[in-house]
Amino acid sequence: MSEDEAESWHWADADGVVSIVDEWELLSSLSTGTLPHYTLVWRAHWTQWLPACQVAELANTLPKDKLEAAVAPGNDPLRNDPPPPPVDRYQAYQTREAAAKLLGKRPKAGARVPTAPPTGRMNVAPTPPPPPPAPRPAQPTLVESALGTATATLRPPGAVPPPPRGVPTPPPAFNEQALPEAIMQAPPSPQIQMMPPSEEPAPVSVEAPTNPQAALAPLASPESKPLPSWSEDLDAEVRAGARAPARMKESAYSPGPPATAVYRAPAKSPLVWVAVLGLAGLLAVVGIAVLFVVLRGSKDVAAPRASATSSAPAGGGDKTRIVPCKLDKPAARLAPAIMPSIAPVTAALSSGSKFAVGYASSGREAEGITIDPSSLAVERPFRQKTAHDIAAVVPLARGGNLTFTIDEEESGFRSPRSLDSRSRLILGWTDQGLAKRQGAGDPTTIWPSPSDKVTDPRVAALVSGGYAVTVRRGGQGGAVLVGLIDEMGDKKSALTEVGSKPQVGTPAIAASDRGVIVAFAGRPTDDSYWTLQVGTAPPGSTPTSAQSFATPPGGLGADAISPAIEGLPNDRWLLQWTEGAAGRRQVRIQTLGFDLVPVGDPINLSAEEANAGQGVVMVQGEKALSLFLVRRGNTHELWGATLSCP
């Protein structure tokens, strides 16, 4: 077994066919209801298969009313291949669900009803089953998997299996006297499953741009160059040309062609046909009753794939659900020119009706705009030229009146960054380390530290008061650091290093009731792709390590860089990143649960044809503003989109 397979999950359908998927795909399929909660799953070294609802690692993905007591799977370090799956367990779960519907029991409000993947037809599992086929191995062999003959589609265990394989054996002798008793003891009618018209996964939920300026296709050109990042050393890497790895990592999931078989039923006596037709008629009557219950219940309990959600964390109550953000206004151009080496800074107006953004249109020209999230209409109340290079343009809205301040580079106070605080606080670097300055006063060191090859401070306001600060020190081969300060800029924690990959990018930081989260790009070697690294810590603490976040399918692949992160209401995070190879990048965004598990589908904010990247995210109430850059010729434009996050 390869290392990728050892880290992947196996699941088995009702036909005993085993498929290998990565963790993200399994979590997504369970959380959206593509796979039922009782799907049999297995991992390397487990001694048995378990239903997903009994696996502790998957508990946060399923509704509370579907969970069962967690079962320890057992551990065998020498077992690398799964045992035969106990597919007979599916019949018990299906019978239980069918019985519940016949008795008029409906899922609790807020629960998700797992749905079968689309097949374009309505299927009813026949009872009794056709004559059994010749025995077949319960899982595909290595040769069979390599040739793609095993069925590897995400067909839920509850769906009707494909036609039996092999040569059928004659059925057992028919006992005419036992027929009435067999009819009386017939198992409950199986559940009728309404299936959508396609087996392809649902497309990413992205609206078509309605703004006439939102057509990004003409922006691509053979002369397109990679976007620089908001740090000097990453800009140097872009100018030198990105070094691409030899190949992309392929997914372990590869669906094979459906299996087919020819079945010829043996001749039956007239009495057999009479009995079979009678039983079929009885099942048809019961099936119509079940269909009526299902159709009537669907009016009260809806579970479309696009709105399937994860359950709320403990303490949230049954009425709280983790739902994904949805695209509200597609991306449109907000400003014709922006300096890519100076990150824009955002703020929400006290009324909550608009967002304010400060940015530099050139190295010495500052601009400030306001954006209406309901229409993406832009007003331009501020523009000013400077005598020195601009480090940041910061909107100040905490006092109720919107103003903009310009942070200019100084020889003794580098990369200054004003905070929207009552104390008029500014952070920056001196030769002694990261320091603070109030107004026009002298800098005071907060954290003594070497200050070579450092990035400008990124700041997030804490719910309890004060700020979380993150920087990178030492260039790409250095380290990401995080520390906490109070409202006056005094140290509340040490400036700690976040352990991660040997090479790291410029970090972003956010805070919520759950604590602090830091995100950045990382990679082990020069020949590796950049991947997203995310670290969290509870309130009052700072992250000490980061884990890799697997970017969901549907994007350009290759590098994942320039993350932006913000906290959302109801224990969620909003993660944005840039994906793709140098010269052809795309901006994507994903809602995450409190445990960093993706919720819903990712949203592609920029077109594949455009060279887009970088960005920041701002959240106010249930509205989120996403900003990113699009390169047109030698100019970088500022683009934005809004999302609804109920």
XYZ file of C-alpha atoms in Angstrom:
646
model
C 0.000 0.000 0.000
C 1.344 3.440 -0.973
C 1.691 6.280 1.532
C -1.262 8.102 -0.103
C -3.501 5.049 0.257
C -2.439 4.605 3.881
C -3.632 8.142 4.628
C -6.848 7.779 2.581
C -10.232 6.354 3.504
C -11.973 3.324 2.004
C -15.736 3.016 1.716
C -17.884 0.138 0.477
C -21.240 0.216 -1.288
C -24.098 -2.257 -0.930
C -22.612 -4.381 -3.720
C -19.360 -4.847 -1.787
C -17.334 -2.646 -4.157
C -14.602 -0.769 -2.279
C -13.517 2.745 -3.305
C -10.574 4.827 -2.095
C -11.113 8.552 -1.472
C -9.154 11.272 0.271
C -10.380 12.680 3.558
C -11.734 15.925 2.069
C -13.868 14.063 -0.458
C -15.267 11.717 2.204
C -16.075 14.580 4.604
C -17.697 16.572 1.813
C -19.789 13.597 0.633
C -21.002 12.825 4.165
C -21.719 16.454 5.099
C -23.727 17.109 1.915
C -25.655 13.830 2.139
C -24.158 12.356 -1.038
C -23.200 9.400 1.143
C -25.602 8.290 3.941
C -24.553 8.475 7.566
C -24.316 4.688 7.771
C -21.772 4.302 4.935
C -19.212 1.602 5.784
C -15.714 3.084 6.055
C -12.238 1.679 6.760
C -8.680 2.995 7.193
C -5.279 1.325 7.139
C -4.547 -0.766 10.267
C -8.224 -1.005 11.278
C -9.376 -4.517 12.087
C -12.993 -3.956 11.040
C -15.329 -1.814 8.946
C -17.539 0.694 10.769
C -20.543 2.818 9.761
C -19.507 6.468 9.495
C -21.974 7.385 12.251
C -19.945 5.240 14.706
C -16.531 6.776 13.848
C -15.365 9.451 16.306
C -13.233 11.191 13.648
C -16.326 11.837 11.508
C -18.695 12.928 14.290
C -18.442 16.659 13.485
C -19.472 16.007 9.876
C -22.842 14.337 10.559
C -26.089 15.612 12.152
C -26.395 14.914 15.869
C -29.558 12.853 15.418
C -27.696 10.496 13.040
C -24.750 9.799 15.369
C -24.390 6.550 17.280
C -22.077 5.603 20.120
C -18.473 5.721 18.927
C -16.845 2.321 18.411
C -13.101 1.668 18.550
C -12.129 0.063 15.213
C -9.230 -1.954 16.639
C -5.655 -1.621 15.508
C -3.429 -4.045 13.591
C -0.162 -2.403 12.406
C 0.340 -5.190 9.852
C -3.062 -4.841 8.180
C -2.814 -2.673 5.057
C -5.705 -4.180 3.077
C -9.353 -3.975 4.190
C -11.228 -7.111 5.234
C -14.410 -8.040 3.340
C -17.014 -5.351 4.131
C -20.079 -6.523 6.094
C -22.574 -5.296 3.492
C -25.426 -7.110 5.246
C -25.443 -4.223 7.742
C -26.887 -1.950 5.049
C -30.161 -3.899 4.992
C -30.732 -3.236 8.697
C -30.220 0.527 8.288
C -32.382 0.696 5.157
C -35.166 -1.339 6.777
C -35.043 0.923 9.842
C -35.369 4.080 7.717
C -38.183 2.628 5.604
C -40.077 1.560 8.730
C -39.673 5.024 10.246
C -41.194 6.629 7.158
C -44.099 4.150 7.031
C -44.880 5.008 10.672
C -44.888 8.708 9.854
C -41.659 9.595 11.657
C -39.796 12.475 10.116
C -36.305 13.804 10.745
C -35.937 16.487 13.360
C -36.007 20.100 12.239
C -32.605 21.209 11.066
C -31.412 17.689 10.277
C -30.159 16.770 6.836
C -31.727 13.956 4.858
C -29.016 12.011 2.984
C -29.822 11.761 -0.709
C -28.637 9.298 -3.287
C -26.306 10.593 -5.996
C -28.117 11.624 -9.197
C -28.911 8.868 -11.698
C -31.909 10.331 -13.580
C -34.396 7.607 -12.616
C -36.493 6.311 -9.730
C -35.357 2.938 -8.410
C -37.063 0.491 -6.081
C -34.918 -2.353 -4.805
C -36.791 -5.591 -5.756
C -37.914 -8.000 -3.033
C -37.321 -10.895 -3.150
C -33.944 -10.479 -4.931
C -33.095 -12.218 -8.200
C -31.387 -15.621 -8.064
C -27.924 -15.178 -6.502
C -24.956 -14.943 -8.909
C -21.809 -16.983 -8.613
C -19.558 -15.857 -5.700
C -17.276 -12.908 -6.404
C -14.564 -11.312 -4.248
C -15.997 -8.583 -1.994
C -13.412 -6.024 -3.105
C -11.499 -5.417 -6.332
C -8.063 -6.923 -6.681
C -5.008 -4.761 -7.219
C -4.933 -5.785 -10.885
C -8.627 -5.042 -11.276
C -8.226 -1.612 -9.667
C -5.267 -0.809 -11.892
C -7.248 -1.701 -15.011
C -10.195 0.431 -13.867
C -12.711 -2.420 -13.910
C -13.936 -1.874 -10.356
C -16.847 0.453 -9.786
C -15.425 3.469 -7.975
C -18.286 5.930 -8.254
C -19.671 7.640 -5.155
C -22.900 5.612 -5.307
C -24.475 5.536 -1.831
C -24.902 2.154 -0.184
C -28.662 2.619 -0.345
C -28.758 2.820 -4.158
C -29.603 -0.209 -6.318
C -26.410 -2.169 -7.196
C -25.461 -2.858 -10.830
C -26.613 -6.083 -12.537
C -25.065 -9.221 -10.955
C -21.767 -10.366 -12.377
C -20.980 -13.944 -13.365
C -23.218 -16.886 -14.299
C -26.324 -17.275 -12.136
C -27.077 -20.505 -10.325
C -30.554 -22.126 -10.378
C -32.920 -20.872 -7.660
C -33.933 -23.165 -4.784
C -36.956 -25.393 -5.229
C -40.249 -23.584 -4.836
C -42.452 -24.633 -1.920
C -46.105 -23.917 -2.783
C -47.309 -24.523 0.785
C -44.835 -22.021 2.229
C -46.020 -19.214 -0.096
C -48.728 -17.698 2.175
C -46.354 -17.722 5.139
C -43.580 -16.169 3.002
C -45.913 -13.389 1.938
C -46.954 -12.682 5.545
C -43.298 -12.586 6.673
C -42.052 -10.478 3.779
C -39.661 -7.741 4.984
C -40.800 -4.115 4.945
C -40.872 -2.521 1.543
C -37.590 -0.853 0.670
C -37.338 2.898 0.548
C -38.149 4.558 -2.757
C -35.339 6.890 -3.780
C -35.978 9.923 -5.954
C -32.817 10.647 -7.939
C -31.820 13.742 -9.915
C -31.051 13.377 -13.630
C -27.248 13.160 -13.668
C -24.457 11.200 -12.004
C -22.043 14.098 -12.345
C -21.337 16.064 -9.116
C -23.217 19.309 -8.702
C -21.353 22.294 -10.183
C -19.763 24.898 -7.975
C -22.411 27.409 -6.980
C -21.177 30.578 -8.669
C -23.521 33.075 -10.240
C -22.814 34.516 -13.653
C -21.467 38.095 -13.388
C -24.123 40.670 -14.031
C -21.841 43.703 -13.920
C -20.872 44.670 -17.502
C -17.278 45.103 -16.316
C -17.131 41.598 -14.848
C -16.249 39.794 -18.087
C -12.760 38.523 -17.320
C -12.147 36.448 -20.431
C -10.433 39.226 -22.468
C -7.928 39.743 -19.657
C -5.873 36.667 -20.530
C -3.013 37.148 -22.966
C 0.196 35.327 -23.910
C 2.132 38.139 -22.231
C 0.441 37.590 -18.837
C 2.935 37.593 -15.992
C 2.599 36.200 -12.471
C 1.244 38.549 -9.854
C 3.742 39.712 -7.240
C 2.995 38.975 -3.610
C 2.722 41.527 -0.819
C 6.303 41.034 0.422
C 9.631 41.980 -1.107
C 11.246 38.559 -1.312
C 8.199 36.962 -2.935
C 8.246 39.772 -5.489
C 11.835 38.831 -6.245
C 10.802 35.212 -6.772
C 8.135 36.282 -9.264
C 10.580 38.451 -11.175
C 13.073 35.559 -11.310
C 10.378 33.200 -12.612
C 8.536 30.510 -10.667
C 10.027 27.034 -10.667
C 7.335 24.483 -11.329
C 7.461 20.896 -10.034
C 7.638 18.038 -12.501
C 4.026 16.952 -12.028
C 0.914 17.542 -10.006
C -0.132 15.045 -7.371
C -2.903 12.874 -8.756
C -5.987 11.977 -6.793
C -6.300 8.437 -5.481
C -9.903 8.395 -6.652
C -10.363 7.245 -10.228
C -13.824 6.039 -11.249
C -13.943 2.985 -13.488
C -16.497 1.887 -16.110
C -19.719 0.339 -14.833
C -19.774 -3.442 -14.840
C -22.381 -5.278 -16.925
C -23.587 -8.850 -17.073
C -26.186 -10.876 -19.002
C -28.737 -12.728 -16.906
C -31.214 -15.269 -18.224
C -33.852 -16.407 -15.764
C -34.706 -20.131 -15.676
C -38.200 -21.178 -16.640
C -40.816 -21.251 -13.872
C -43.996 -23.196 -13.481
C -47.390 -21.383 -13.735
C -47.825 -21.555 -9.958
C -44.517 -19.789 -9.494
C -45.549 -16.970 -11.814
C -48.907 -16.580 -10.014
C -47.133 -16.348 -6.644
C -44.532 -13.902 -7.920
C -47.148 -11.659 -9.558
C -49.221 -11.659 -6.386
C -46.248 -10.693 -4.267
C -45.282 -7.993 -6.783
C -48.764 -6.513 -6.581
C -48.573 -6.381 -2.782
C -45.191 -4.662 -2.955
C -46.523 -2.160 -5.512
C -49.306 -1.119 -3.123
C -46.859 -0.699 -0.238
C -44.436 1.165 -2.547
C -47.128 3.679 -3.556
C -47.809 4.345 0.133
C -44.114 4.902 0.803
C -43.871 7.250 -2.207
C -46.786 9.286 -0.874
C -45.065 9.601 2.528
C -41.762 10.584 0.939
C -43.287 13.211 -1.356
C -45.375 14.717 1.435
C -42.413 14.721 3.813
C -40.195 16.443 1.248
C -42.292 19.581 1.622
C -41.251 19.855 5.264
C -37.704 18.500 5.186
C -35.588 19.736 2.274
C -32.056 18.478 1.684
C -30.692 19.788 -1.627
C -26.981 19.187 -2.064
C -26.179 22.872 -2.473
C -27.574 23.732 0.968
C -26.496 20.656 2.930
C -24.613 21.725 6.045
C -22.576 20.393 8.899
C -24.074 20.135 12.353
C -23.346 22.820 14.874
C -20.649 22.182 17.483
C -21.539 21.075 20.974
C -23.317 23.773 22.890
C -24.829 25.382 19.806
C -28.242 23.726 20.198
C -30.212 21.718 17.655
C -31.453 24.900 15.961
C -27.949 26.118 15.120
C -26.543 24.933 11.806
C -23.235 25.600 10.126
C -24.124 26.863 6.655
C -21.785 28.025 3.877
C -21.477 31.542 2.518
C -23.042 32.134 -0.886
C -21.948 34.481 -3.641
C -24.036 37.633 -3.498
C -22.508 40.011 -6.054
C -20.084 38.518 -8.621
C -16.662 40.072 -9.030
C -16.470 43.501 -10.633
C -13.701 46.058 -11.100
C -13.540 48.564 -8.242
C -10.425 50.568 -9.129
C -8.456 50.847 -12.393
C -5.001 50.793 -10.749
C -3.492 49.506 -7.491
C 0.088 49.093 -6.285
C 0.467 45.295 -5.880
C 3.290 45.508 -3.307
C 1.086 47.449 -0.827
C -1.767 45.422 0.649
C -5.147 47.209 0.849
C -6.618 47.736 4.330
C -10.347 47.451 5.061
C -12.768 48.697 7.719
C -16.529 48.545 8.229
C -18.462 51.760 8.804
C -20.314 51.995 12.105
C -23.661 51.919 10.308
C -22.729 48.558 8.799
C -24.021 49.640 5.413
C -20.653 50.113 3.683
C -17.059 48.915 3.640
C -14.103 51.315 3.481
C -10.870 50.373 1.674
C -7.521 52.160 1.681
C -4.922 51.376 -0.993
C -2.113 52.929 -3.049
C -2.723 53.509 -6.746
C 1.020 54.111 -7.155
C 4.070 54.166 -4.893
C 3.303 57.729 -3.757
C -0.422 58.206 -4.353
C -2.945 57.084 -1.742
C -6.657 56.512 -2.326
C -9.634 55.671 -0.148
C -12.993 54.341 -1.329
C -16.265 53.108 0.156
C -18.178 50.118 -1.257
C -21.887 49.357 -0.983
C -22.093 45.550 -0.563
C -25.643 45.391 -1.940
C -24.622 46.825 -5.321
C -20.782 47.099 -5.333
C -21.239 50.820 -6.006
C -18.018 52.761 -5.253
C -17.517 56.262 -3.852
C -14.053 57.907 -3.780
C -13.835 60.335 -0.845
C -10.032 60.330 -0.445
C -6.975 60.828 -2.687
C -3.606 62.257 -1.720
C -0.015 62.281 -3.003
C 2.919 61.810 -0.640
C 6.555 62.912 -0.452
C 7.782 59.467 0.640
C 7.021 55.869 -0.291
C 3.709 54.571 1.040
C 3.670 51.615 3.451
C -0.125 51.472 4.014
C -3.348 53.471 3.587
C -5.580 52.798 6.584
C -9.298 53.695 6.926
C -10.162 54.803 10.500
C -13.846 54.283 11.321
C -13.865 53.328 14.993
C -14.887 56.806 16.189
C -17.899 56.894 13.875
C -16.473 59.347 11.342
C -14.523 57.844 8.442
C -11.029 59.222 7.829
C -7.954 57.833 6.075
C -4.367 57.947 7.325
C -1.205 57.298 5.309
C 1.722 55.363 6.773
C 4.953 56.417 5.056
C 8.224 54.513 5.114
C 10.889 55.851 7.521
C 14.517 54.852 7.947
C 14.195 54.276 11.706
C 10.644 52.889 11.719
C 10.130 50.516 8.818
C 6.877 49.001 7.494
C 4.651 51.119 9.768
C 1.016 50.091 10.154
C -1.617 52.239 11.926
C -4.317 50.517 13.942
C -7.913 51.710 14.149
C -7.614 52.179 17.933
C -8.410 54.893 20.468
C -4.730 55.294 21.336
C -3.622 56.173 17.775
C -1.311 53.177 17.808
C 1.210 52.405 15.046
C 3.286 49.199 14.776
C 6.585 48.955 12.893
C 10.121 47.573 12.847
C 13.208 49.149 14.385
C 16.731 47.742 14.656
C 15.770 46.384 18.100
C 12.650 44.510 16.967
C 8.900 44.970 16.543
C 7.898 48.255 18.172
C 4.928 50.550 18.801
C 4.533 54.294 18.481
C 1.689 56.515 19.642
C 1.076 59.482 17.389
C 4.306 61.350 16.714
C 6.150 59.914 19.736
C 9.271 57.778 19.741
C 9.044 54.010 19.051
C 9.021 51.613 22.025
C 10.085 48.005 21.513
C 7.403 45.390 22.189
C 9.298 42.236 21.228
C 13.091 42.404 20.872
C 13.917 40.458 17.726
C 16.192 40.450 14.672
C 14.562 42.629 12.024
C 16.169 41.411 8.792
C 13.960 40.262 5.931
C 10.712 40.943 7.791
C 7.201 41.548 6.485
C 4.866 44.332 7.574
C 2.735 43.490 10.643
C -0.711 42.002 9.982
C -3.213 42.645 12.784
C -6.576 41.229 13.944
C -8.753 42.746 16.697
C -9.494 40.293 19.543
C -13.035 39.835 20.855
C -11.791 40.315 24.423
C -9.852 43.495 23.528
C -6.386 44.031 22.176
C -4.855 42.616 19.023
C -3.203 39.525 17.563
C -0.146 40.325 15.430
C 1.641 38.144 12.877
C 4.813 38.705 10.847
C 7.339 36.642 8.945
C 11.015 36.982 9.813
C 13.988 35.716 7.804
C 12.497 35.531 4.312
C 10.970 32.414 2.763
C 13.338 30.204 4.734
C 12.476 31.972 7.990
C 9.545 31.615 10.356
C 5.991 32.858 10.902
C 5.593 34.556 14.306
C 2.424 35.403 16.284
C 1.976 37.507 19.443
C -0.755 39.289 21.438
C -0.858 42.934 22.578
C -3.409 44.997 24.504
C -5.214 48.184 23.406
C -2.171 50.295 24.318
C 0.242 48.074 22.412
C 1.789 46.459 25.483
C 2.851 42.826 25.257
C 0.314 40.197 26.415
C 2.225 37.158 25.167
C 5.584 36.185 23.731
C 6.197 36.439 19.993
C 6.068 32.689 19.285
C 7.059 30.742 16.195
C 4.456 28.698 14.328
C 6.006 25.373 13.319
C 5.324 24.416 9.689
C 7.045 23.723 6.361
C 10.708 24.765 5.851
C 9.617 27.498 3.408
C 6.811 29.906 4.289
C 4.970 32.824 2.704
C 3.519 36.045 4.111
C 0.966 35.227 6.861
C -2.600 36.458 7.408
C -4.396 36.466 10.766
C -7.964 36.632 12.117
C -9.786 36.248 15.432
C -13.226 35.246 16.697
C -14.890 33.835 19.814
C -13.073 30.590 19.053
C -9.643 32.224 19.327
C -6.921 33.108 16.828
C -6.209 31.620 13.396
C -3.160 32.209 11.193
C -2.845 31.151 7.536
C 0.083 31.206 5.119
C 1.579 29.256 2.218
C 4.302 26.673 2.813
C 6.335 24.080 0.955
C 9.118 21.606 1.845
C 11.461 22.215 -1.128
C 12.008 24.516 -4.093
C 10.542 21.866 -6.419
C 7.316 21.411 -4.422
C 4.015 23.152 -4.886
C 2.995 25.751 -2.318
C 0.173 24.523 -0.061
C -2.007 26.311 2.497
C -0.950 26.055 6.148
C -3.438 26.878 8.927
C -2.866 27.098 12.687
C -5.351 27.880 15.470
C -5.266 28.613 19.192
C -7.970 29.159 21.849
C -8.636 32.650 23.248
C -5.651 34.074 25.109
C -3.140 31.824 23.307
C -1.162 31.874 20.062
C -0.790 29.049 17.513
C 2.391 26.984 17.868
C 1.928 24.722 14.849
C 0.105 24.675 11.513
C -1.535 21.891 9.534
C -1.875 21.575 5.786
C -5.251 22.457 4.291
C -6.058 20.393 1.201
C -7.535 22.696 -1.408
C -10.875 21.299 -2.633
C -11.295 20.177 -6.259
C -12.686 22.443 -8.934
C -9.778 24.881 -9.247
C -6.621 25.174 -11.340
C -4.476 23.052 -9.011
C -0.698 23.606 -8.752
C 0.248 26.274 -6.161
C -2.040 27.481 -3.365
C -0.712 30.828 -2.056
C -1.641 34.255 -0.606
C -4.338 33.181 1.877
C -6.690 35.643 3.555
C -8.788 34.612 6.558
C -11.647 36.125 8.567
C -13.967 34.994 11.341
C -17.690 34.519 10.683
C -20.707 34.340 13.006
C -21.862 30.916 14.213
C -18.370 29.446 14.727
C -17.172 29.635 11.122
C -14.145 30.886 9.223
C -13.892 32.302 5.704
C -10.686 31.293 3.889
C -9.615 32.839 0.573
C -6.547 31.874 -1.452
C -4.888 32.115 -4.884
C -4.550 28.878 -6.882
C -2.746 27.955 -10.098
C 0.613 28.146 -11.839
C 2.608 31.350 -12.320
C 0.996 33.540 -14.986
C -2.434 31.886 -14.692
C -3.869 32.070 -11.202
C -7.385 32.068 -9.806
C -8.920 33.370 -6.561
C -11.127 30.952 -4.599
C -12.938 31.110 -1.268
C -14.290 28.450 1.125
C -16.416 28.461 4.275
C -14.924 26.399 7.106
C -16.434 25.063 10.305
C -14.900 25.820 13.695
C -12.800 22.644 13.264
C -11.511 23.756 9.807
C -13.703 21.209 7.986
C -15.026 22.650 4.681
C -18.725 23.539 4.681
C -20.450 23.473 1.298
C -18.699 23.973 -2.025
C -15.815 26.386 -2.666
C -16.539 29.466 -4.785
C -14.321 30.489 -7.683
C -14.323 34.287 -7.518
C -12.224 35.015 -10.612
C -12.406 33.481 -14.080
C -9.938 30.761 -15.085
C -8.818 32.846 -18.063
C -7.750 35.816 -15.931
C -4.447 36.189 -14.113
C -5.846 37.042 -10.674
C -4.452 36.712 -7.200
C -3.686 37.910 -3.686
C -6.495 39.509 -1.741
C -8.028 40.409 1.596
C -11.388 39.587 3.192
C -13.581 41.758 5.414
C -16.685 40.588 7.330
C -19.430 42.742 8.836
C -22.476 40.929 10.207
C -23.759 38.568 7.534
C -21.939 40.320 4.681
C -18.398 39.587 3.495
C -16.280 41.593 1.063
C -13.574 39.836 -0.970
C -10.892 41.922 -2.677
C -8.233 40.684 -5.112
C -6.076 41.870 -8.022
C -6.386 41.209 -11.747
C -3.507 41.934 -14.089
C -4.280 43.678 -17.382
C -1.120 44.346 -19.400
C 1.268 46.206 -17.116
C -1.478 47.388 -14.762
C -3.034 45.736 -11.727
C -6.732 46.415 -11.148
C -8.634 46.084 -7.870
C -11.621 43.735 -8.114
C -14.181 42.775 -5.497
C -17.134 40.501 -4.799
C -19.576 40.221 -1.897
C -20.908 37.134 -0.160
C -23.903 36.457 2.057
C -23.012 34.493 5.219
C -26.207 33.938 7.259
